[in-house]
Amino acid sequence: MKLAFSWDDGAPEDKRLFELHEKYEIPGMFFVPTRNREGRTVITPEMMRNAESQYVSFGGHTENHTYLTSIPIEDVDEEVKANQEYLENILGHEVCDFCLPGGKYNEEILKIVYRYYKTVRTADTMNFNYSGGVLKPAIHFYPRGFKSLFGNAWRNRSYSELIFLLTHPTNDYFQLVNKIIEKASKKNDNVLMIWGHSWELEKFELWDELENLFTTIQNNFKEKSLHYADMYEVK
Ligand SMILES: [Zn+2]
């Protein structure tokens, strides 16, 4: 199994995530828009420069945190490109990974995004098999509940996970998540992407849950936790 953590939106609470990724020596990718049209605060260039390390990397998330399906297609290029330039100027190197705001896209949008980026991630859940192309996550680190996991597993044709859910009924979302990760860790060829928002971790008090997971990873399968960009065949 290969594991990848990524966090969206560049909220100020990312600072706590930077510290946790360093502490547990688990790589994390942070997708940061230049600004946020919803009014959320975005971390400063200085915070990004200070945080970047072996365990903390940054990727693009558009200029204004714009859902790319909500704007005219001719405006998509600028939304994507301007944010990449912004990040590359701050960090002083190429930025190759991108996350679609709200996970929204169509084929035309993807073509434009791939002009600039090597990897593109959605905001999906319950995907366990990577067969090239857009990166679709397995776990949203947020208590979505059994119904959401089940519905997404069905939609994404993750049938063995569907059966697993049915045979492991529990109301404890994170217990379930831990079990799903444990199950996935037994396969060699799968990729498990975990994503979330630091502001959600703060709002729903999920920091302890995340530290529990990091501890499990560190104890059991740390060697399988690779740098985000290393685990995919990039386009
Ligand atoms: Zn976002």
PDB file of C-alpha atoms and ligand atoms in Angstrom:
ATOM      1  CA  MET A   1       0.000   0.000   0.000  1.00  0.00           C
ATOM      2  CA  LYS A   2       1.047   3.550  -0.623  1.00  0.00           C
ATOM      3  CA  LEU A   3      -0.296   6.335   1.550  1.00  0.00           C
ATOM      4  CA  ALA A   4      -0.589  10.042   0.806  1.00  0.00           C
ATOM      5  CA  PHE A   5      -1.908  12.870   2.940  1.00  0.00           C
ATOM      6  CA  SER A   6      -3.063  16.131   1.422  1.00  0.00           C
ATOM      7  CA  TRP A   7      -4.775  19.148   2.953  1.00  0.00           C
ATOM      8  CA  ASP A   8      -6.728  21.798   1.099  1.00  0.00           C
ATOM      9  CA  ASP A   9      -7.296  25.549   1.254  1.00  0.00           C
ATOM     10  CA  GLY A  10      -4.210  26.825   3.103  1.00  0.00           C
ATOM     11  CA  ALA A  11      -6.100  27.748   6.272  1.00  0.00           C
ATOM     12  CA  PRO A  12      -4.056  29.232   9.173  1.00  0.00           C
ATOM     13  CA  GLU A  13      -4.699  25.997  11.136  1.00  0.00           C
ATOM     14  CA  ASP A  14      -2.357  24.300   8.636  1.00  0.00           C
ATOM     15  CA  LYS A  15       0.397  25.438  10.993  1.00  0.00           C
ATOM     16  CA  ARG A  16      -0.620  22.715  13.433  1.00  0.00           C
ATOM     17  CA  LEU A  17      -0.592  20.165  10.590  1.00  0.00           C
ATOM     18  CA  PHE A  18       2.916  21.256   9.569  1.00  0.00           C
ATOM     19  CA  GLU A  19       4.042  20.471  13.116  1.00  0.00           C
ATOM     20  CA  LEU A  20       2.324  17.075  13.176  1.00  0.00           C
ATOM     21  CA  HIS A  21       3.757  16.002   9.812  1.00  0.00           C
ATOM     22  CA  GLU A  22       7.221  16.959  11.087  1.00  0.00           C
ATOM     23  CA  LYS A  23       6.728  15.256  14.447  1.00  0.00           C
ATOM     24  CA  TYR A  24       5.603  11.934  12.965  1.00  0.00           C
ATOM     25  CA  GLU A  25       7.862  12.210   9.890  1.00  0.00           C
ATOM     26  CA  ILE A  26       4.928  11.613   7.564  1.00  0.00           C
ATOM     27  CA  PRO A  27       4.843  13.593   4.315  1.00  0.00           C
ATOM     28  CA  GLY A  28       1.936  15.962   3.733  1.00  0.00           C
ATOM     29  CA  MET A  29       0.930  17.949   0.651  1.00  0.00           C
ATOM     30  CA  PHE A  30      -0.797  21.309   1.166  1.00  0.00           C
ATOM     31  CA  PHE A  31      -2.918  22.816  -1.613  1.00  0.00           C
ATOM     32  CA  VAL A  32      -3.062  26.589  -1.293  1.00  0.00           C
ATOM     33  CA  PRO A  33      -5.102  29.089  -3.324  1.00  0.00           C
ATOM     34  CA  THR A  34      -3.685  32.601  -3.748  1.00  0.00           C
ATOM     35  CA  ARG A  35      -6.783  33.965  -2.011  1.00  0.00           C
ATOM     36  CA  ASN A  36     -10.192  32.626  -1.124  1.00  0.00           C
ATOM     37  CA  ARG A  37     -13.337  34.058  -2.693  1.00  0.00           C
ATOM     38  CA  GLU A  38     -15.352  32.603   0.239  1.00  0.00           C
ATOM     39  CA  GLY A  39     -13.449  34.956   2.546  1.00  0.00           C
ATOM     40  CA  ARG A  40     -11.397  32.334   4.392  1.00  0.00           C
ATOM     41  CA  THR A  41      -7.940  33.454   5.450  1.00  0.00           C
ATOM     42  CA  VAL A  42      -5.082  31.907   3.483  1.00  0.00           C
ATOM     43  CA  ILE A  43      -1.606  31.348   4.924  1.00  0.00           C
ATOM     44  CA  THR A  44       1.052  33.907   4.059  1.00  0.00           C
ATOM     45  CA  PRO A  45       4.010  33.409   1.710  1.00  0.00           C
ATOM     46  CA  GLU A  46       6.284  33.597   4.743  1.00  0.00           C
ATOM     47  CA  MET A  47       4.431  30.768   6.490  1.00  0.00           C
ATOM     48  CA  MET A  48       4.790  28.619   3.377  1.00  0.00           C
ATOM     49  CA  ARG A  49       8.486  29.346   3.008  1.00  0.00           C
ATOM     50  CA  ASN A  50       9.107  28.552   6.670  1.00  0.00           C
ATOM     51  CA  ALA A  51       7.082  25.352   6.595  1.00  0.00           C
ATOM     52  CA  GLU A  52       8.380  23.755   3.415  1.00  0.00           C
ATOM     53  CA  SER A  53      10.552  20.768   4.246  1.00  0.00           C
ATOM     54  CA  GLN A  54      11.176  17.103   3.625  1.00  0.00           C
ATOM     55  CA  TYR A  55       7.718  16.442   5.067  1.00  0.00           C
ATOM     56  CA  VAL A  56       5.754  19.524   4.013  1.00  0.00           C
ATOM     57  CA  SER A  57       5.102  20.341   0.338  1.00  0.00           C
ATOM     58  CA  PHE A  58       2.812  22.740  -1.471  1.00  0.00           C
ATOM     59  CA  GLY A  59       0.564  22.487  -4.493  1.00  0.00           C
ATOM     60  CA  GLY A  60      -1.857  24.663  -6.448  1.00  0.00           C
ATOM     61  CA  HIS A  61      -5.546  25.234  -5.669  1.00  0.00           C
ATOM     62  CA  THR A  62      -6.420  28.094  -8.091  1.00  0.00           C
ATOM     63  CA  GLU A  63      -6.126  31.864  -7.771  1.00  0.00           C
ATOM     64  CA  ASN A  64      -9.437  32.458  -5.946  1.00  0.00           C
ATOM     65  CA  HIS A  65     -10.511  28.987  -4.770  1.00  0.00           C
ATOM     66  CA  THR A  66     -12.861  28.957  -7.737  1.00  0.00           C
ATOM     67  CA  TYR A  67     -14.896  25.888  -8.642  1.00  0.00           C
ATOM     68  CA  LEU A  68     -13.630  25.565 -12.192  1.00  0.00           C
ATOM     69  CA  THR A  69     -16.969  24.337 -13.549  1.00  0.00           C
ATOM     70  CA  SER A  70     -18.600  27.564 -12.333  1.00  0.00           C
ATOM     71  CA  ILE A  71     -16.655  29.982 -14.555  1.00  0.00           C
ATOM     72  CA  PRO A  72     -16.410  30.378 -18.350  1.00  0.00           C
ATOM     73  CA  ILE A  73     -13.934  27.883 -19.762  1.00  0.00           C
ATOM     74  CA  GLU A  74     -11.801  30.709 -21.190  1.00  0.00           C
ATOM     75  CA  ASP A  75     -11.132  31.937 -17.636  1.00  0.00           C
ATOM     76  CA  VAL A  76      -9.894  28.579 -16.332  1.00  0.00           C
ATOM     77  CA  ASP A  77      -6.364  28.945 -17.692  1.00  0.00           C
ATOM     78  CA  GLU A  78      -5.740  32.183 -15.790  1.00  0.00           C
ATOM     79  CA  GLU A  79      -7.194  30.816 -12.512  1.00  0.00           C
ATOM     80  CA  VAL A  80      -4.823  27.860 -12.675  1.00  0.00           C
ATOM     81  CA  LYS A  81      -1.744  29.534 -14.092  1.00  0.00           C
ATOM     82  CA  ALA A  82      -1.710  32.667 -11.908  1.00  0.00           C
ATOM     83  CA  ASN A  83      -1.822  30.590  -8.707  1.00  0.00           C
ATOM     84  CA  GLN A  84       1.001  28.356  -9.916  1.00  0.00           C
ATOM     85  CA  GLU A  85       3.139  31.403 -10.691  1.00  0.00           C
ATOM     86  CA  TYR A  86       2.319  32.831  -7.256  1.00  0.00           C
ATOM     87  CA  LEU A  87       3.432  29.636  -5.487  1.00  0.00           C
ATOM     88  CA  GLU A  88       6.528  29.153  -7.631  1.00  0.00           C
ATOM     89  CA  ASN A  89       7.629  32.723  -6.914  1.00  0.00           C
ATOM     90  CA  ILE A  90       7.247  32.145  -3.184  1.00  0.00           C
ATOM     91  CA  LEU A  91       8.942  28.753  -3.086  1.00  0.00           C
ATOM     92  CA  GLY A  92      11.550  29.320  -5.757  1.00  0.00           C
ATOM     93  CA  HIS A  93      10.977  26.041  -7.543  1.00  0.00           C
ATOM     94  CA  GLU A  94       8.522  24.228  -9.770  1.00  0.00           C
ATOM     95  CA  VAL A  95       5.088  23.358  -8.333  1.00  0.00           C
ATOM     96  CA  CYS A  96       3.744  20.206  -9.990  1.00  0.00           C
ATOM     97  CA  ASP A  97       0.677  19.099  -8.003  1.00  0.00           C
ATOM     98  CA  PHE A  98      -2.824  20.515  -8.154  1.00  0.00           C
ATOM     99  CA  CYS A  99      -6.130  20.004  -6.392  1.00  0.00           C
ATOM    100  CA  LEU A 100      -9.484  20.913  -7.974  1.00  0.00           C
ATOM    101  CA  PRO A 101     -11.526  23.225  -5.685  1.00  0.00           C
ATOM    102  CA  GLY A 102     -14.640  21.333  -4.625  1.00  0.00           C
ATOM    103  CA  GLY A 103     -13.351  18.446  -6.743  1.00  0.00           C
ATOM    104  CA  LYS A 104     -15.218  19.989  -9.712  1.00  0.00           C
ATOM    105  CA  TYR A 105     -14.013  19.312 -13.241  1.00  0.00           C
ATOM    106  CA  ASN A 106     -14.790  18.120 -16.733  1.00  0.00           C
ATOM    107  CA  GLU A 107     -12.550  16.873 -19.534  1.00  0.00           C
ATOM    108  CA  GLU A 108     -11.972  20.335 -20.978  1.00  0.00           C
ATOM    109  CA  ILE A 109     -10.912  21.689 -17.593  1.00  0.00           C
ATOM    110  CA  LEU A 110      -8.538  18.773 -17.053  1.00  0.00           C
ATOM    111  CA  LYS A 111      -6.792  19.438 -20.357  1.00  0.00           C
ATOM    112  CA  ILE A 112      -6.098  23.005 -19.260  1.00  0.00           C
ATOM    113  CA  VAL A 113      -4.906  21.979 -15.789  1.00  0.00           C
ATOM    114  CA  TYR A 114      -2.505  19.412 -17.255  1.00  0.00           C
ATOM    115  CA  ARG A 115      -0.825  22.200 -19.246  1.00  0.00           C
ATOM    116  CA  TYR A 116       0.620  23.326 -15.921  1.00  0.00           C
ATOM    117  CA  TYR A 117       0.530  20.405 -13.507  1.00  0.00           C
ATOM    118  CA  LYS A 118       1.664  16.784 -13.405  1.00  0.00           C
ATOM    119  CA  THR A 119      -0.853  15.530 -10.836  1.00  0.00           C
ATOM    120  CA  VAL A 120      -4.492  16.536 -10.317  1.00  0.00           C
ATOM    121  CA  ARG A 121      -6.497  15.505  -7.260  1.00  0.00           C
ATOM    122  CA  THR A 122     -10.283  15.450  -6.746  1.00  0.00           C
ATOM    123  CA  ALA A 123     -12.270  15.742  -3.491  1.00  0.00           C
ATOM    124  CA  ASP A 124     -13.790  12.268  -3.736  1.00  0.00           C
ATOM    125  CA  THR A 125     -13.732   9.427  -1.183  1.00  0.00           C
ATOM    126  CA  MET A 126     -13.688   5.618  -1.118  1.00  0.00           C
ATOM    127  CA  ASN A 127     -11.413   5.109  -4.110  1.00  0.00           C
ATOM    128  CA  PHE A 128      -8.858   2.399  -3.524  1.00  0.00           C
ATOM    129  CA  ASN A 129      -7.537   1.532  -6.949  1.00  0.00           C
ATOM    130  CA  TYR A 130      -5.363   3.868  -8.923  1.00  0.00           C
ATOM    131  CA  SER A 131      -5.250   3.181 -12.604  1.00  0.00           C
ATOM    132  CA  GLY A 132      -3.710   6.385 -13.888  1.00  0.00           C
ATOM    133  CA  GLY A 133      -5.101   9.861 -14.535  1.00  0.00           C
ATOM    134  CA  VAL A 134      -6.830  12.024 -11.947  1.00  0.00           C
ATOM    135  CA  LEU A 135      -6.054  11.170  -8.316  1.00  0.00           C
ATOM    136  CA  LYS A 136      -9.169  10.172  -6.400  1.00  0.00           C
ATOM    137  CA  PRO A 137      -8.860   9.936  -2.625  1.00  0.00           C
ATOM    138  CA  ALA A 138      -9.971   7.107  -0.356  1.00  0.00           C
ATOM    139  CA  ILE A 139     -10.648   8.961   2.884  1.00  0.00           C
ATOM    140  CA  HIS A 140     -11.883  12.443   3.737  1.00  0.00           C
ATOM    141  CA  PHE A 141     -10.633  13.077   7.270  1.00  0.00           C
ATOM    142  CA  TYR A 142     -13.974  14.316   8.496  1.00  0.00           C
ATOM    143  CA  PRO A 143     -16.770  12.324  10.165  1.00  0.00           C
ATOM    144  CA  ARG A 144     -18.937  11.736   7.119  1.00  0.00           C
ATOM    145  CA  GLY A 145     -20.658   8.731   8.626  1.00  0.00           C
ATOM    146  CA  PHE A 146     -21.398   5.259   7.416  1.00  0.00           C
ATOM    147  CA  LYS A 147     -24.004   6.299   4.828  1.00  0.00           C
ATOM    148  CA  SER A 148     -21.610   8.575   2.998  1.00  0.00           C
ATOM    149  CA  LEU A 149     -18.840   5.957   2.985  1.00  0.00           C
ATOM    150  CA  PHE A 150     -21.262   3.357   1.730  1.00  0.00           C
ATOM    151  CA  GLY A 151     -22.711   5.609  -1.000  1.00  0.00           C
ATOM    152  CA  ASN A 152     -19.274   6.645  -2.226  1.00  0.00           C
ATOM    153  CA  ALA A 153     -17.955   3.070  -2.196  1.00  0.00           C
ATOM    154  CA  TRP A 154     -20.935   2.040  -4.306  1.00  0.00           C
ATOM    155  CA  ARG A 155     -20.503   4.928  -6.753  1.00  0.00           C
ATOM    156  CA  ASN A 156     -16.769   4.269  -7.063  1.00  0.00           C
ATOM    157  CA  ARG A 157     -17.213   0.510  -7.432  1.00  0.00           C
ATOM    158  CA  SER A 158     -15.090  -0.235  -4.373  1.00  0.00           C
ATOM    159  CA  TYR A 159     -16.964  -3.483  -3.823  1.00  0.00           C
ATOM    160  CA  SER A 160     -14.609  -5.201  -1.407  1.00  0.00           C
ATOM    161  CA  GLU A 161     -14.744  -2.080   0.831  1.00  0.00           C
ATOM    162  CA  LEU A 162     -18.539  -2.111   0.504  1.00  0.00           C
ATOM    163  CA  ILE A 163     -18.659  -5.650   1.842  1.00  0.00           C
ATOM    164  CA  PHE A 164     -16.209  -4.656   4.540  1.00  0.00           C
ATOM    165  CA  LEU A 165     -18.476  -1.798   5.640  1.00  0.00           C
ATOM    166  CA  LEU A 166     -21.487  -4.092   5.788  1.00  0.00           C
ATOM    167  CA  THR A 167     -19.661  -6.653   7.876  1.00  0.00           C
ATOM    168  CA  HIS A 168     -18.127  -4.099  10.286  1.00  0.00           C
ATOM    169  CA  PRO A 169     -21.076  -2.016  11.486  1.00  0.00           C
ATOM    170  CA  THR A 170     -20.031   0.765  13.865  1.00  0.00           C
ATOM    171  CA  ASN A 171     -21.046   4.324  14.546  1.00  0.00           C
ATOM    172  CA  ASP A 172     -17.487   5.334  15.269  1.00  0.00           C
ATOM    173  CA  TYR A 173     -16.399   6.876  11.994  1.00  0.00           C
ATOM    174  CA  PHE A 174     -12.701   7.041  12.806  1.00  0.00           C
ATOM    175  CA  GLN A 175     -12.615   3.495  14.115  1.00  0.00           C
ATOM    176  CA  LEU A 176     -14.026   2.502  10.749  1.00  0.00           C
ATOM    177  CA  VAL A 177     -11.453   4.624   8.925  1.00  0.00           C
ATOM    178  CA  ASN A 178      -8.653   2.971  10.881  1.00  0.00           C
ATOM    179  CA  LYS A 179      -9.997  -0.460   9.998  1.00  0.00           C
ATOM    180  CA  ILE A 180     -10.291   0.456   6.324  1.00  0.00           C
ATOM    181  CA  ILE A 181      -6.680   1.643   6.320  1.00  0.00           C
ATOM    182  CA  GLU A 182      -5.573  -1.538   8.048  1.00  0.00           C
ATOM    183  CA  LYS A 183      -7.410  -3.604   5.443  1.00  0.00           C
ATOM    184  CA  ALA A 184      -5.903  -1.576   2.589  1.00  0.00           C
ATOM    185  CA  SER A 185      -2.420  -1.950   4.074  1.00  0.00           C
ATOM    186  CA  LYS A 186      -2.535  -5.680   3.427  1.00  0.00           C
ATOM    187  CA  LYS A 187      -2.595  -5.146  -0.331  1.00  0.00           C
ATOM    188  CA  ASN A 188       0.640  -4.159  -1.999  1.00  0.00           C
ATOM    189  CA  ASP A 189      -0.517  -2.504  -5.141  1.00  0.00           C
ATOM    190  CA  ASN A 190      -3.054   0.025  -3.920  1.00  0.00           C
ATOM    191  CA  VAL A 191      -2.783   3.715  -3.220  1.00  0.00           C
ATOM    192  CA  LEU A 192      -4.620   5.249  -0.328  1.00  0.00           C
ATOM    193  CA  MET A 193      -5.091   8.992  -0.343  1.00  0.00           C
ATOM    194  CA  ILE A 194      -6.320  10.776   2.748  1.00  0.00           C
ATOM    195  CA  TRP A 195      -7.377  14.404   2.454  1.00  0.00           C
ATOM    196  CA  GLY A 196      -9.033  17.050   4.566  1.00  0.00           C
ATOM    197  CA  HIS A 197      -9.068  20.649   5.767  1.00  0.00           C
ATOM    198  CA  SER A 198      -7.239  21.898   8.844  1.00  0.00           C
ATOM    199  CA  TRP A 199     -10.158  24.245   9.594  1.00  0.00           C
ATOM    200  CA  GLU A 200     -12.423  21.177   9.777  1.00  0.00           C
ATOM    201  CA  LEU A 201      -9.997  19.456  12.135  1.00  0.00           C
ATOM    202  CA  GLU A 202     -10.217  22.543  14.349  1.00  0.00           C
ATOM    203  CA  LYS A 203     -13.983  22.999  14.056  1.00  0.00           C
ATOM    204  CA  PHE A 204     -14.849  19.377  14.765  1.00  0.00           C
ATOM    205  CA  GLU A 205     -11.968  18.792  17.207  1.00  0.00           C
ATOM    206  CA  LEU A 206     -10.381  16.026  15.180  1.00  0.00           C
ATOM    207  CA  TRP A 207      -6.758  16.660  16.135  1.00  0.00           C
ATOM    208  CA  ASP A 208      -6.569  13.719  18.543  1.00  0.00           C
ATOM    209  CA  GLU A 209      -8.093  11.425  15.922  1.00  0.00           C
ATOM    210  CA  LEU A 210      -5.434  12.501  13.452  1.00  0.00           C
ATOM    211  CA  GLU A 211      -2.626  11.991  15.959  1.00  0.00           C
ATOM    212  CA  ASN A 212      -3.994   8.512  16.672  1.00  0.00           C
ATOM    213  CA  LEU A 213      -3.846   7.735  12.975  1.00  0.00           C
ATOM    214  CA  PHE A 214      -0.340   9.179  12.619  1.00  0.00           C
ATOM    215  CA  THR A 215       0.774   7.048  15.566  1.00  0.00           C
ATOM    216  CA  THR A 216      -0.695   3.926  13.940  1.00  0.00           C
ATOM    217  CA  ILE A 217       1.049   4.743  10.675  1.00  0.00           C
ATOM    218  CA  GLN A 218       4.353   5.416  12.401  1.00  0.00           C
ATOM    219  CA  ASN A 219       4.154   2.143  14.313  1.00  0.00           C
ATOM    220  CA  ASN A 220       2.833  -0.117  11.600  1.00  0.00           C
ATOM    221  CA  PHE A 221       3.527   0.990   8.117  1.00  0.00           C
ATOM    222  CA  LYS A 222       5.633   4.045   8.024  1.00  0.00           C
ATOM    223  CA  GLU A 223       7.858   2.713   5.287  1.00  0.00           C
ATOM    224  CA  LYS A 224       4.800   2.732   3.074  1.00  0.00           C
ATOM    225  CA  SER A 225       4.160   6.418   3.551  1.00  0.00           C
ATOM    226  CA  LEU A 226       5.890   8.107   0.659  1.00  0.00           C
ATOM    227  CA  HIS A 227       6.193  11.592  -0.646  1.00  0.00           C
ATOM    228  CA  TYR A 228       2.994  12.609  -2.429  1.00  0.00           C
ATOM    229  CA  ALA A 229       4.656  13.020  -5.805  1.00  0.00           C
ATOM    230  CA  ASP A 230       6.586   9.752  -5.634  1.00  0.00           C
ATOM    231  CA  MET A 231       3.611   7.472  -5.632  1.00  0.00           C
ATOM    232  CA  TYR A 232       2.069   8.133  -8.978  1.00  0.00           C
ATOM    233  CA  GLU A 233       3.132   7.774 -12.494  1.00  0.00           C
ATOM    234  CA  VAL A 234       2.888  11.382 -13.437  1.00  0.00           C
ATOM    235  CA  LYS A 235       1.588  12.435 -16.805  1.00  0.00           C
TER     236      LYS A 235
HETATM  237 ZN    ZN B   1     -10.587  23.687  -1.442  1.00  0.00          ZN
END
